């Protein structure tokens, strides 16, 4: 049941209309950051208030919501947001990627392939990919207008000169439909290929910075690189120690005070699903 | 204002507008898809679908242009009562409603600014019917290609050529909507 002290999905209708109009502009101009008037939400900014507002504007009572934080459904942040929408929108919730109609995420794209009709909402801390190169909003806006992305290429090239490779491993910048350079939020660059040609609609909300942007389904997204240094979606050179997956993003976990380590899927639903299907990793039996 | 103007709004606005927005979002993010919406009963000649879009997206902060025979007392009163949207000339509109013929020339409507392409007009184009026939659509939101019975091709090709500037369009007929964002490439079949 919806908590009757709140409007459906918490936000008032005028605020939702404003956010909805911004989302539609974002969809129409993929990768362009649409300004919107972010509202106070009953949670701190670091908890993804931009994503929460986008989710609130999109939800219908029939939705089945999944919330993940770095791939996991059971962190404090993910649990709080899920409970919030159960209370203020009365929606069903799930941890299963395939069953979810709307997924709000912080810093990961699920390892289970998304499907048509699903919406993936990203929590974004810093939406402007050029911000760390140019602090002035008026200047970065001009760069996007003129497609002047030379500074970004210079930065990536300096990485190569200094480290022999592009050192950026999170929030790796992408170019959308050969027009706007976009920050994909701090997902690992392992996830970048999943941004492109996804059957799902991808929406990005930055609360503190007051920006919304979007990738419609089947939008062409390319990670920035150079002919002689092509983009490589790096991955730990291991299989998951619990489910033996070799195609998922892994977290390194300390398991004892002798320095023992294990590598496990960051996507808890993906890992759990594989283990339920009988896949067993190097430490799978002991861990269960 | 007549009593008729007070009728025909959403019975349960938060839920009805949530469903309607989701349909509009699907329509604009998957050009060519035709979806059904419900809940509005606007005065003639406005379709249910156009009425639903207006109630969902328009308010006192979004100037609206009513074109051709859509600029009638019954609709002006209905829109003012239910949304509070100021009624304006084409050049100042955030949303414009009419048939494709009524909306000509579409170059009058805001195309956005080079640094703020979002400051553009959204056209709600009333049609006799919608069908997945005719013009061939490709681009973001479309896996391979889609078809939609657009009222013409040249204007939408010119609109795409200005990307990221341009207008976005919803097409409405009876209770159905389809979307065509400025990003879509349109070809004659
Ligand atoms: Zn695993």
Tab-separated table of C-alpha atoms and ligand atoms in Angstrom:
chain	number	residue	atom	x	y	z
A	1	UNK	CA	0.000	0.000	0.000
A	2	UNK	CA	1.057	3.561	-0.694
A	3	UNK	CA	1.605	5.737	2.344
A	4	UNK	CA	-1.273	8.224	2.029
A	5	UNK	CA	0.671	11.039	3.676
A	6	UNK	CA	2.598	11.402	0.371
A	7	UNK	CA	1.642	12.092	-3.207
A	8	UNK	CA	2.255	9.083	-5.479
A	9	UNK	CA	6.044	8.614	-5.763
A	10	UNK	CA	6.630	11.372	-3.166
A	11	UNK	CA	7.135	14.350	-5.524
A	12	UNK	CA	4.290	16.783	-6.180
A	13	UNK	CA	2.738	16.793	-9.650
A	14	UNK	CA	4.293	20.085	-10.774
A	15	UNK	CA	7.781	18.829	-9.900
A	16	UNK	CA	7.194	15.540	-11.695
A	17	UNK	CA	5.975	17.395	-14.799
A	18	UNK	CA	9.151	19.506	-14.801
A	19	UNK	CA	11.367	16.416	-14.434
A	20	UNK	CA	9.346	14.521	-17.052
A	21	UNK	CA	9.795	17.343	-19.572
A	22	UNK	CA	13.548	17.313	-18.896
A	23	UNK	CA	13.687	13.532	-19.408
A	24	UNK	CA	11.910	13.862	-22.778
A	25	UNK	CA	14.417	16.519	-23.901
A	26	UNK	CA	17.233	14.232	-22.820
A	27	UNK	CA	15.764	11.383	-24.862
A	28	UNK	CA	15.432	13.659	-27.905
A	29	UNK	CA	19.085	14.802	-27.695
A	30	UNK	CA	21.004	11.703	-26.525
A	31	UNK	CA	24.013	12.515	-24.354
A	32	UNK	CA	23.124	16.195	-23.858
A	33	UNK	CA	22.804	17.269	-20.209
A	34	UNK	CA	19.410	18.887	-19.647
A	35	UNK	CA	19.253	21.322	-16.687
A	36	UNK	CA	16.433	20.732	-14.220
A	37	UNK	CA	15.407	22.212	-10.858
A	38	UNK	CA	16.446	19.461	-8.464
A	39	UNK	CA	14.297	19.110	-5.347
A	40	UNK	CA	15.211	18.296	-1.779
A	41	UNK	CA	14.688	14.603	-1.172
A	42	UNK	CA	14.445	12.911	2.229
A	43	UNK	CA	18.013	11.565	1.869
A	44	UNK	CA	21.476	13.121	1.537
A	45	UNK	CA	22.888	14.069	-1.903
A	46	UNK	CA	25.470	11.280	-1.846
A	47	UNK	CA	22.587	8.822	-1.825
A	48	UNK	CA	21.605	9.445	-5.392
A	49	UNK	CA	18.900	12.084	-5.176
A	50	UNK	CA	19.165	12.712	-8.938
A	51	UNK	CA	18.470	9.067	-9.704
A	52	UNK	CA	15.708	9.007	-7.104
A	53	UNK	CA	13.962	11.990	-8.725
A	54	UNK	CA	14.199	10.430	-12.199
A	55	UNK	CA	12.833	7.154	-10.836
A	56	UNK	CA	9.995	8.977	-9.055
A	57	UNK	CA	9.040	10.742	-12.290
A	58	UNK	CA	8.997	7.468	-14.269
A	59	UNK	CA	7.348	4.992	-11.892
A	60	UNK	CA	3.855	3.606	-12.413
A	61	UNK	CA	2.122	1.517	-9.727
A	62	UNK	CA	2.581	-1.650	-11.832
A	63	UNK	CA	6.392	-1.341	-11.868
A	64	UNK	CA	8.716	-3.893	-10.328
A	65	UNK	CA	11.710	-1.993	-8.949
A	66	UNK	CA	15.272	-3.192	-8.420
A	67	UNK	CA	17.897	-0.994	-6.734
A	68	UNK	CA	21.604	-1.794	-6.768
A	69	UNK	CA	24.647	-0.136	-5.256
A	70	UNK	CA	27.891	-1.218	-6.963
A	71	UNK	CA	26.058	-4.294	-8.154
A	72	UNK	CA	24.620	-5.329	-4.798
A	73	UNK	CA	20.955	-5.263	-3.781
A	74	UNK	CA	21.644	-5.476	-0.049
A	75	UNK	CA	23.717	-2.376	0.780
A	76	UNK	CA	22.237	0.271	3.094
A	77	UNK	CA	21.862	2.707	0.218
A	78	UNK	CA	20.069	0.234	-2.070
A	79	UNK	CA	17.802	-1.070	0.695
A	80	UNK	CA	16.833	2.462	1.767
A	81	UNK	CA	15.907	3.593	-1.742
A	82	UNK	CA	13.956	0.397	-2.393
A	83	UNK	CA	12.003	0.783	0.868
A	84	UNK	CA	11.380	4.453	0.103
A	85	UNK	CA	9.645	3.634	-3.192
A	86	UNK	CA	7.735	0.712	-1.704
A	87	UNK	CA	6.334	3.171	0.823
A	88	UNK	CA	5.638	6.208	-1.380
A	89	UNK	CA	4.691	4.487	-4.655
A	90	UNK	CA	3.441	1.088	-3.523
A	91	UNK	CA	5.517	-0.643	-6.206
A	92	UNK	CA	6.660	-4.253	-6.100
A	93	UNK	CA	10.387	-4.850	-5.704
A	94	UNK	CA	12.754	-7.553	-6.862
A	95	UNK	CA	16.425	-8.443	-6.829
A	96	UNK	CA	16.176	-10.333	-10.126
A	97	UNK	CA	17.462	-8.221	-13.017
A	98	UNK	CA	15.267	-10.034	-15.534
A	99	UNK	CA	12.078	-9.441	-13.519
A	100	UNK	CA	12.638	-5.736	-12.923
A	101	UNK	CA	10.850	-3.158	-15.082
A	102	UNK	CA	12.895	-0.290	-13.654
A	103	UNK	CA	16.380	-0.585	-12.147
A	104	UNK	CA	18.039	2.247	-10.249
A	105	UNK	CA	21.789	1.801	-10.082
A	106	UNK	CA	24.843	3.314	-8.487
A	107	UNK	CA	28.123	2.630	-10.314
A	108	UNK	CA	27.315	-0.602	-12.207
A	109	UNK	CA	25.409	-1.966	-15.176
A	110	UNK	CA	23.975	-5.406	-14.362
A	111	UNK	CA	25.885	-8.351	-15.833
A	112	UNK	CA	22.610	-10.000	-16.867
A	113	UNK	CA	21.659	-8.579	-20.275
A	114	UNK	CA	18.857	-6.031	-20.134
A	115	UNK	CA	15.799	-6.397	-22.330
A	116	UNK	CA	13.386	-4.181	-24.266
A	117	UNK	CA	10.966	-2.271	-22.083
A	118	UNK	CA	13.321	-2.039	-19.108
A	119	UNK	CA	14.528	1.322	-17.795
A	120	UNK	CA	17.948	1.692	-16.143
A	121	UNK	CA	18.293	4.846	-13.983
A	122	UNK	CA	21.830	5.867	-13.029
A	123	UNK	CA	22.784	7.895	-9.965
A	124	UNK	CA	25.305	10.458	-11.207
A	125	UNK	CA	27.622	12.490	-8.942
A	126	UNK	CA	29.377	14.632	-11.599
A	127	UNK	CA	27.555	14.706	-14.938
A	128	UNK	CA	30.001	16.955	-16.792
A	129	UNK	CA	32.806	14.846	-18.352
A	130	UNK	CA	34.868	17.982	-19.004
A	131	UNK	CA	34.554	19.374	-15.480
A	132	UNK	CA	37.939	18.158	-14.210
A	133	UNK	CA	39.580	19.761	-17.246
A	134	UNK	CA	37.598	23.011	-17.156
A	135	UNK	CA	35.834	24.165	-13.977
A	136	UNK	CA	33.754	26.908	-15.614
A	137	UNK	CA	30.247	25.816	-16.647
A	138	UNK	CA	30.071	28.551	-19.312
A	139	UNK	CA	33.216	27.113	-20.929
A	140	UNK	CA	32.215	23.447	-20.861
A	141	UNK	CA	28.806	24.370	-22.291
A	142	UNK	CA	30.602	26.159	-25.130
A	143	UNK	CA	32.814	23.117	-25.729
A	144	UNK	CA	29.751	20.879	-26.086
A	145	UNK	CA	28.139	23.413	-28.396
A	146	UNK	CA	31.209	23.495	-30.657
A	147	UNK	CA	32.002	19.776	-30.286
A	148	UNK	CA	35.362	20.992	-29.046
A	149	UNK	CA	36.566	17.875	-27.255
A	150	UNK	CA	40.281	18.383	-27.903
A	151	UNK	CA	41.068	18.882	-24.185
A	152	UNK	CA	39.603	15.477	-23.376
A	153	UNK	CA	41.747	13.784	-26.008
A	154	UNK	CA	44.823	15.623	-24.763
A	155	UNK	CA	44.125	14.364	-21.232
A	156	UNK	CA	43.709	10.776	-22.384
A	157	UNK	CA	46.840	11.049	-24.500
A	158	UNK	CA	48.852	12.378	-21.540
A	159	UNK	CA	47.704	9.267	-19.672
A	160	UNK	CA	49.230	7.128	-22.392
A	161	UNK	CA	52.463	9.147	-22.404
A	162	UNK	CA	52.789	8.839	-18.630
A	163	UNK	CA	51.448	5.353	-17.930
A	164	UNK	CA	51.715	3.606	-21.291
A	165	UNK	CA	47.943	3.262	-21.278
A	166	UNK	CA	44.800	5.249	-20.520
A	167	UNK	CA	44.695	5.173	-16.717
A	168	UNK	CA	41.024	6.105	-16.371
A	169	UNK	CA	39.208	2.990	-15.182
A	170	UNK	CA	35.929	4.463	-13.874
A	171	UNK	CA	33.615	7.065	-15.423
A	172	UNK	CA	35.456	6.502	-18.687
A	173	UNK	CA	34.119	9.113	-21.159
A	174	UNK	CA	32.032	8.095	-24.158
A	175	UNK	CA	30.766	9.765	-27.309
A	176	UNK	CA	27.073	9.399	-28.079
A	177	UNK	CA	25.827	9.087	-31.672
A	178	UNK	CA	29.011	10.818	-32.822
A	179	UNK	CA	27.922	14.084	-31.177
A	180	UNK	CA	28.047	14.616	-27.387
A	181	UNK	CA	30.822	13.442	-25.066
A	182	UNK	CA	29.095	12.010	-21.990
A	183	UNK	CA	30.049	10.840	-18.500
A	184	UNK	CA	28.577	7.355	-18.008
A	185	UNK	CA	28.675	7.854	-14.181
A	186	UNK	CA	31.399	6.058	-12.183
A	187	UNK	CA	30.772	2.619	-13.661
A	188	UNK	CA	33.918	0.551	-14.270
A	189	UNK	CA	35.058	0.813	-17.876
A	190	UNK	CA	34.341	-2.927	-18.038
A	191	UNK	CA	30.676	-1.855	-18.254
A	192	UNK	CA	31.148	0.699	-21.049
A	193	UNK	CA	30.378	-1.660	-23.965
A	194	UNK	CA	26.970	-2.359	-22.389
A	195	UNK	CA	26.025	1.320	-22.806
A	196	UNK	CA	25.866	0.937	-26.585
A	197	UNK	CA	22.912	-0.530	-28.457
A	198	UNK	CA	21.181	-1.637	-25.264
A	199	UNK	CA	17.555	-2.661	-25.756
A	200	UNK	CA	16.798	-0.838	-22.474
A	201	UNK	CA	16.238	2.892	-22.012
A	202	UNK	CA	19.045	4.454	-19.938
A	203	UNK	CA	18.376	7.610	-17.900
A	204	UNK	CA	20.945	9.542	-15.857
A	205	UNK	CA	20.123	11.847	-12.927
A	206	UNK	CA	22.504	14.176	-11.099
A	207	UNK	CA	20.784	15.790	-8.087
A	208	UNK	CA	23.385	18.179	-6.716
A	209	UNK	CA	24.471	19.237	-10.224
A	210	UNK	CA	20.858	19.383	-11.469
A	211	UNK	CA	21.280	17.564	-14.768
A	212	UNK	CA	19.351	14.806	-16.532
A	213	UNK	CA	20.541	12.988	-19.644
A	214	UNK	CA	19.549	9.891	-21.562
A	215	UNK	CA	20.443	7.115	-23.956
A	216	UNK	CA	17.397	5.787	-25.815
A	217	UNK	CA	17.466	2.057	-26.640
A	218	UNK	CA	19.757	1.139	-29.529
A	219	UNK	CA	21.828	4.311	-29.245
A	220	UNK	CA	25.369	4.147	-30.589
A	221	UNK	CA	27.890	4.821	-27.799
A	222	UNK	CA	31.678	4.715	-28.266
A	223	UNK	CA	34.354	4.885	-25.568
A	224	UNK	CA	36.924	7.551	-26.475
A	225	UNK	CA	40.234	6.123	-27.658
A	226	UNK	CA	42.982	6.407	-30.255
A	227	UNK	CA	43.770	4.318	-33.324
A	228	UNK	CA	47.091	3.223	-31.827
A	229	UNK	CA	45.616	2.796	-28.304
A	230	UNK	CA	42.149	1.293	-28.731
A	231	UNK	CA	39.753	1.168	-25.780
A	232	UNK	CA	40.079	-2.030	-23.727
A	233	UNK	CA	37.336	-2.893	-21.216
A	234	UNK	CA	39.656	-4.244	-18.544
A	235	UNK	CA	38.723	-7.048	-16.225
A	236	UNK	CA	40.452	-8.957	-13.445
A	237	UNK	CA	42.255	-12.003	-14.824
A	238	UNK	CA	40.213	-14.461	-12.763
A	239	UNK	CA	36.921	-16.294	-12.705
A	240	UNK	CA	34.480	-15.644	-9.855
A	241	UNK	CA	35.498	-17.721	-6.826
A	242	UNK	CA	31.857	-18.407	-5.984
A	243	UNK	CA	30.138	-19.036	-9.338
A	244	UNK	CA	33.094	-19.476	-11.732
A	245	UNK	CA	31.782	-16.776	-14.098
A	246	UNK	CA	34.484	-15.480	-16.411
A	247	UNK	CA	32.344	-12.788	-18.038
A	248	UNK	CA	31.331	-10.711	-14.987
A	249	UNK	CA	32.867	-7.755	-13.153
A	250	UNK	CA	34.689	-8.935	-10.021
A	251	UNK	CA	35.308	-7.347	-6.629
A	252	UNK	CA	38.376	-8.329	-4.627
A	253	UNK	CA	37.451	-9.370	-1.094
A	254	UNK	CA	39.826	-9.973	1.872
A	255	UNK	CA	38.736	-13.217	3.514
A	256	UNK	CA	41.138	-13.646	6.490
A	257	UNK	CA	43.857	-11.761	8.376
A	258	UNK	CA	46.628	-13.752	6.625
A	259	UNK	CA	45.996	-11.690	3.477
A	260	UNK	CA	43.826	-14.302	1.809
A	261	UNK	CA	41.755	-12.885	-1.013
A	262	UNK	CA	38.929	-13.943	-3.211
A	263	UNK	CA	37.328	-12.536	-6.341
A	264	UNK	CA	33.549	-12.454	-6.459
A	265	UNK	CA	30.965	-11.035	-8.843
A	266	UNK	CA	30.046	-7.460	-7.944
A	267	UNK	CA	26.557	-8.211	-9.350
A	268	UNK	CA	25.056	-10.255	-6.503
A	269	UNK	CA	21.958	-11.278	-8.484
A	270	UNK	CA	24.076	-12.536	-11.393
A	271	UNK	CA	26.341	-14.529	-9.053
A	272	UNK	CA	23.421	-15.946	-7.069
A	273	UNK	CA	21.633	-16.966	-10.234
A	274	UNK	CA	24.666	-18.837	-11.522
A	275	UNK	CA	25.196	-20.617	-8.202
A	276	UNK	CA	21.498	-21.579	-8.104
A	277	UNK	CA	21.988	-23.049	-11.585
A	278	UNK	CA	24.805	-25.252	-10.241
A	279	UNK	CA	27.957	-23.337	-11.202
A	280	UNK	CA	30.635	-23.618	-8.529
A	281	UNK	CA	33.769	-21.498	-8.304
A	282	UNK	CA	37.158	-22.180	-6.696
A	283	UNK	CA	35.845	-21.369	-3.195
A	284	UNK	CA	32.169	-21.884	-3.931
A	285	UNK	CA	31.503	-24.811	-1.595
A	286	UNK	CA	33.261	-23.318	1.397
A	287	UNK	CA	31.492	-20.010	0.998
A	288	UNK	CA	27.956	-21.390	1.056
B	1	UNK	CA	-15.856	29.926	-19.229
B	2	UNK	CA	-18.535	27.250	-19.413
B	3	UNK	CA	-19.127	24.316	-17.102
B	4	UNK	CA	-17.814	22.049	-19.870
B	5	UNK	CA	-14.346	23.466	-19.307
B	6	UNK	CA	-14.353	22.066	-15.776
B	7	UNK	CA	-14.851	18.504	-17.010
B	8	UNK	CA	-12.611	16.054	-18.778
B	9	UNK	CA	-9.551	16.228	-16.544
B	10	UNK	CA	-7.776	13.227	-15.007
B	11	UNK	CA	-9.862	11.472	-12.349
B	12	UNK	CA	-6.744	10.493	-10.356
B	13	UNK	CA	-4.057	12.866	-11.617
B	14	UNK	CA	-0.922	11.319	-10.016
B	15	UNK	CA	-1.652	7.834	-11.355
B	16	UNK	CA	-3.149	8.874	-14.697
B	17	UNK	CA	-0.257	11.219	-15.463
B	18	UNK	CA	2.289	8.560	-14.424
B	19	UNK	CA	0.786	6.114	-16.937
B	20	UNK	CA	0.533	8.797	-19.592
B	21	UNK	CA	4.117	9.933	-19.114
B	22	UNK	CA	5.392	6.381	-19.394
B	23	UNK	CA	3.570	6.060	-22.719
B	24	UNK	CA	4.995	9.390	-23.904
B	25	UNK	CA	8.472	8.327	-22.785
B	26	UNK	CA	8.190	5.046	-24.675
B	27	UNK	CA	6.840	6.847	-27.739
B	28	UNK	CA	9.690	9.370	-27.860
B	29	UNK	CA	12.438	6.899	-26.959
B	30	UNK	CA	11.197	4.297	-29.494
B	31	UNK	CA	10.119	6.332	-32.522
B	32	UNK	CA	7.403	4.648	-34.555
B	33	UNK	CA	5.872	2.735	-31.646
B	34	UNK	CA	2.152	3.428	-31.370
B	35	UNK	CA	0.724	3.399	-27.834
B	36	UNK	CA	-2.712	3.887	-26.309
B	37	UNK	CA	-3.406	6.389	-23.540
B	38	UNK	CA	-6.507	7.178	-21.545
B	39	UNK	CA	-8.071	9.444	-18.961
B	40	UNK	CA	-8.717	12.818	-20.614
B	41	UNK	CA	-11.941	14.040	-22.232
B	42	UNK	CA	-10.963	17.311	-23.913
B	43	UNK	CA	-13.450	19.392	-25.943
B	44	UNK	CA	-13.725	18.924	-29.725
B	45	UNK	CA	-11.759	18.873	-31.932
B	46	UNK	CA	-9.025	17.611	-29.602
B	47	UNK	CA	-8.270	13.867	-29.501
B	48	UNK	CA	-8.189	11.970	-26.209
B	49	UNK	CA	-4.473	11.361	-26.801
B	50	UNK	CA	-3.635	15.043	-27.309
B	51	UNK	CA	-5.692	15.895	-24.229
B	52	UNK	CA	-3.762	13.313	-22.187
B	53	UNK	CA	-0.396	14.727	-23.347
B	54	UNK	CA	-1.452	18.286	-22.472
B	55	UNK	CA	-2.668	17.318	-18.984
B	56	UNK	CA	0.559	15.352	-18.389
B	57	UNK	CA	3.215	17.749	-19.688
B	58	UNK	CA	1.800	21.269	-19.645
B	59	UNK	CA	1.382	23.735	-16.773
B	60	UNK	CA	1.725	27.419	-15.890
B	61	UNK	CA	5.437	27.372	-16.773
B	62	UNK	CA	4.960	26.084	-20.356
B	63	UNK	CA	3.437	28.486	-22.910
B	64	UNK	CA	1.175	26.721	-25.418
B	65	UNK	CA	0.251	27.681	-28.979
B	66	UNK	CA	-3.116	26.500	-30.288
B	67	UNK	CA	-3.054	26.413	-34.081
B	68	UNK	CA	-5.872	26.668	-36.631
B	69	UNK	CA	-9.261	25.493	-35.425
B	70	UNK	CA	-7.662	24.272	-32.195
B	71	UNK	CA	-7.576	27.933	-31.172
B	72	UNK	CA	-11.204	27.871	-30.025
B	73	UNK	CA	-12.914	29.141	-26.889
B	74	UNK	CA	-13.803	25.666	-25.595
B	75	UNK	CA	-10.197	24.454	-25.728
B	76	UNK	CA	-8.736	27.715	-24.431
B	77	UNK	CA	-11.039	27.510	-21.396
B	78	UNK	CA	-10.362	23.797	-20.838
B	79	UNK	CA	-6.600	24.179	-21.031
B	80	UNK	CA	-6.587	27.268	-18.799
B	81	UNK	CA	-8.718	25.582	-16.150
B	82	UNK	CA	-6.854	22.257	-16.094
B	83	UNK	CA	-3.259	23.382	-16.658
B	84	UNK	CA	-2.949	27.170	-16.264
B	85	UNK	CA	-0.734	27.245	-19.367
B	86	UNK	CA	-0.375	30.694	-20.948
B	87	UNK	CA	-1.601	30.775	-24.562
B	88	UNK	CA	0.931	32.372	-26.878
B	89	UNK	CA	2.100	32.996	-30.453
B	90	UNK	CA	4.035	30.182	-32.207
B	91	UNK	CA	7.447	31.743	-31.601
B	92	UNK	CA	7.008	31.755	-27.804
B	93	UNK	CA	5.526	28.269	-27.403
B	94	UNK	CA	6.980	25.337	-25.472
B	95	UNK	CA	4.168	23.164	-26.852
B	96	UNK	CA	2.023	23.617	-29.944
B	97	UNK	CA	-1.158	21.770	-30.892
B	98	UNK	CA	-2.845	21.430	-34.258
B	99	UNK	CA	-3.016	19.438	-37.448
B	100	UNK	CA	0.153	19.354	-39.543
B	101	UNK	CA	-1.442	21.897	-41.911
B	102	UNK	CA	-2.401	24.161	-38.987
B	103	UNK	CA	1.173	24.141	-37.658
B	104	UNK	CA	2.795	25.365	-40.907
B	105	UNK	CA	5.293	26.816	-41.290
B	106	UNK	CA	6.997	24.787	-38.539
B	107	UNK	CA	10.118	26.947	-38.805
B	108	UNK	CA	8.299	29.445	-36.554
B	109	UNK	CA	8.644	27.211	-33.525
B	110	UNK	CA	11.592	27.353	-31.122
B	111	UNK	CA	14.461	25.082	-32.248
B	112	UNK	CA	16.521	25.483	-29.064
B	113	UNK	CA	19.803	27.363	-28.720
B	114	UNK	CA	23.243	26.017	-29.703
B	115	UNK	CA	24.266	25.886	-26.019
B	116	UNK	CA	20.756	24.949	-24.776
B	117	UNK	CA	19.157	22.731	-27.439
B	118	UNK	CA	16.505	21.743	-24.878
B	119	UNK	CA	14.900	25.201	-25.129
B	120	UNK	CA	12.804	24.023	-28.031
B	121	UNK	CA	9.150	23.485	-28.856
B	122	UNK	CA	7.333	20.153	-28.799
B	123	UNK	CA	4.655	19.779	-31.468
B	124	UNK	CA	1.504	17.750	-30.823
B	125	UNK	CA	0.304	16.897	-34.305
B	126	UNK	CA	-3.284	15.723	-34.606
B	127	UNK	CA	-3.770	13.032	-37.252
B	128	UNK	CA	-6.764	11.160	-38.676
B	129	UNK	CA	-5.095	7.835	-37.825
B	130	UNK	CA	-1.679	6.381	-36.928
B	131	UNK	CA	-0.177	3.334	-38.602
B	132	UNK	CA	3.198	1.666	-39.062
B	133	UNK	CA	3.241	2.414	-42.774
B	134	UNK	CA	4.946	4.987	-44.951
B	135	UNK	CA	8.085	6.861	-43.921
B	136	UNK	CA	11.109	4.818	-42.915
B	137	UNK	CA	12.642	5.806	-39.562
B	138	UNK	CA	16.158	5.047	-38.310
B	139	UNK	CA	18.278	6.367	-35.455
B	140	UNK	CA	18.359	6.286	-31.638
B	141	UNK	CA	15.553	4.200	-30.169
B	142	UNK	CA	15.173	2.043	-33.271
B	143	UNK	CA	16.846	-1.377	-33.536
B	144	UNK	CA	16.819	-1.570	-37.324
B	145	UNK	CA	14.114	0.591	-38.825
B	146	UNK	CA	10.513	1.521	-38.107
B	147	UNK	CA	7.693	2.918	-40.195
B	148	UNK	CA	5.195	5.641	-39.380
B	149	UNK	CA	2.622	7.439	-41.522
B	150	UNK	CA	4.192	10.884	-41.193
B	151	UNK	CA	2.302	13.776	-42.788
B	152	UNK	CA	5.392	14.640	-44.868
B	153	UNK	CA	9.102	13.851	-45.086
B	154	UNK	CA	10.990	16.991	-46.097
B	155	UNK	CA	10.216	18.993	-42.928
B	156	UNK	CA	11.488	16.169	-40.714
B	157	UNK	CA	14.631	15.728	-42.786
B	158	UNK	CA	15.296	19.469	-42.467
B	159	UNK	CA	14.661	19.192	-38.730
B	160	UNK	CA	17.164	16.314	-38.420
B	161	UNK	CA	19.734	18.285	-40.387
B	162	UNK	CA	19.742	20.942	-37.650
B	163	UNK	CA	20.452	18.404	-34.863
B	164	UNK	CA	20.996	18.960	-31.934
B	165	UNK	CA	18.646	21.877	-32.604
B	166	UNK	CA	15.118	21.172	-33.748
B	167	UNK	CA	11.600	20.428	-32.565
B	168	UNK	CA	10.298	17.129	-31.238
B	169	UNK	CA	6.896	15.808	-32.242
B	170	UNK	CA	4.124	13.647	-30.871
B	171	UNK	CA	1.489	12.426	-33.297
B	172	UNK	CA	-1.975	11.818	-31.879
B	173	UNK	CA	-5.124	10.195	-33.220
B	174	UNK	CA	-8.106	9.136	-31.090
B	175	UNK	CA	-6.481	7.464	-28.038
B	176	UNK	CA	-3.137	6.715	-29.751
B	177	UNK	CA	0.234	8.458	-29.670
B	178	UNK	CA	3.549	8.056	-31.466
B	179	UNK	CA	6.736	10.086	-31.108
B	180	UNK	CA	9.372	11.510	-33.419
B	181	UNK	CA	12.351	13.138	-31.679
B	182	UNK	CA	14.657	15.448	-33.639
B	183	UNK	CA	17.296	12.663	-33.655
B	184	UNK	CA	15.348	10.404	-36.052
B	185	UNK	CA	16.407	10.059	-39.680
B	186	UNK	CA	13.381	10.013	-41.970
B	187	UNK	CA	13.267	8.668	-45.515
B	188	UNK	CA	10.531	8.351	-48.073
B	189	UNK	CA	9.676	4.731	-48.721
C	1	LIG	ZN1	30.002	-14.976	-9.273
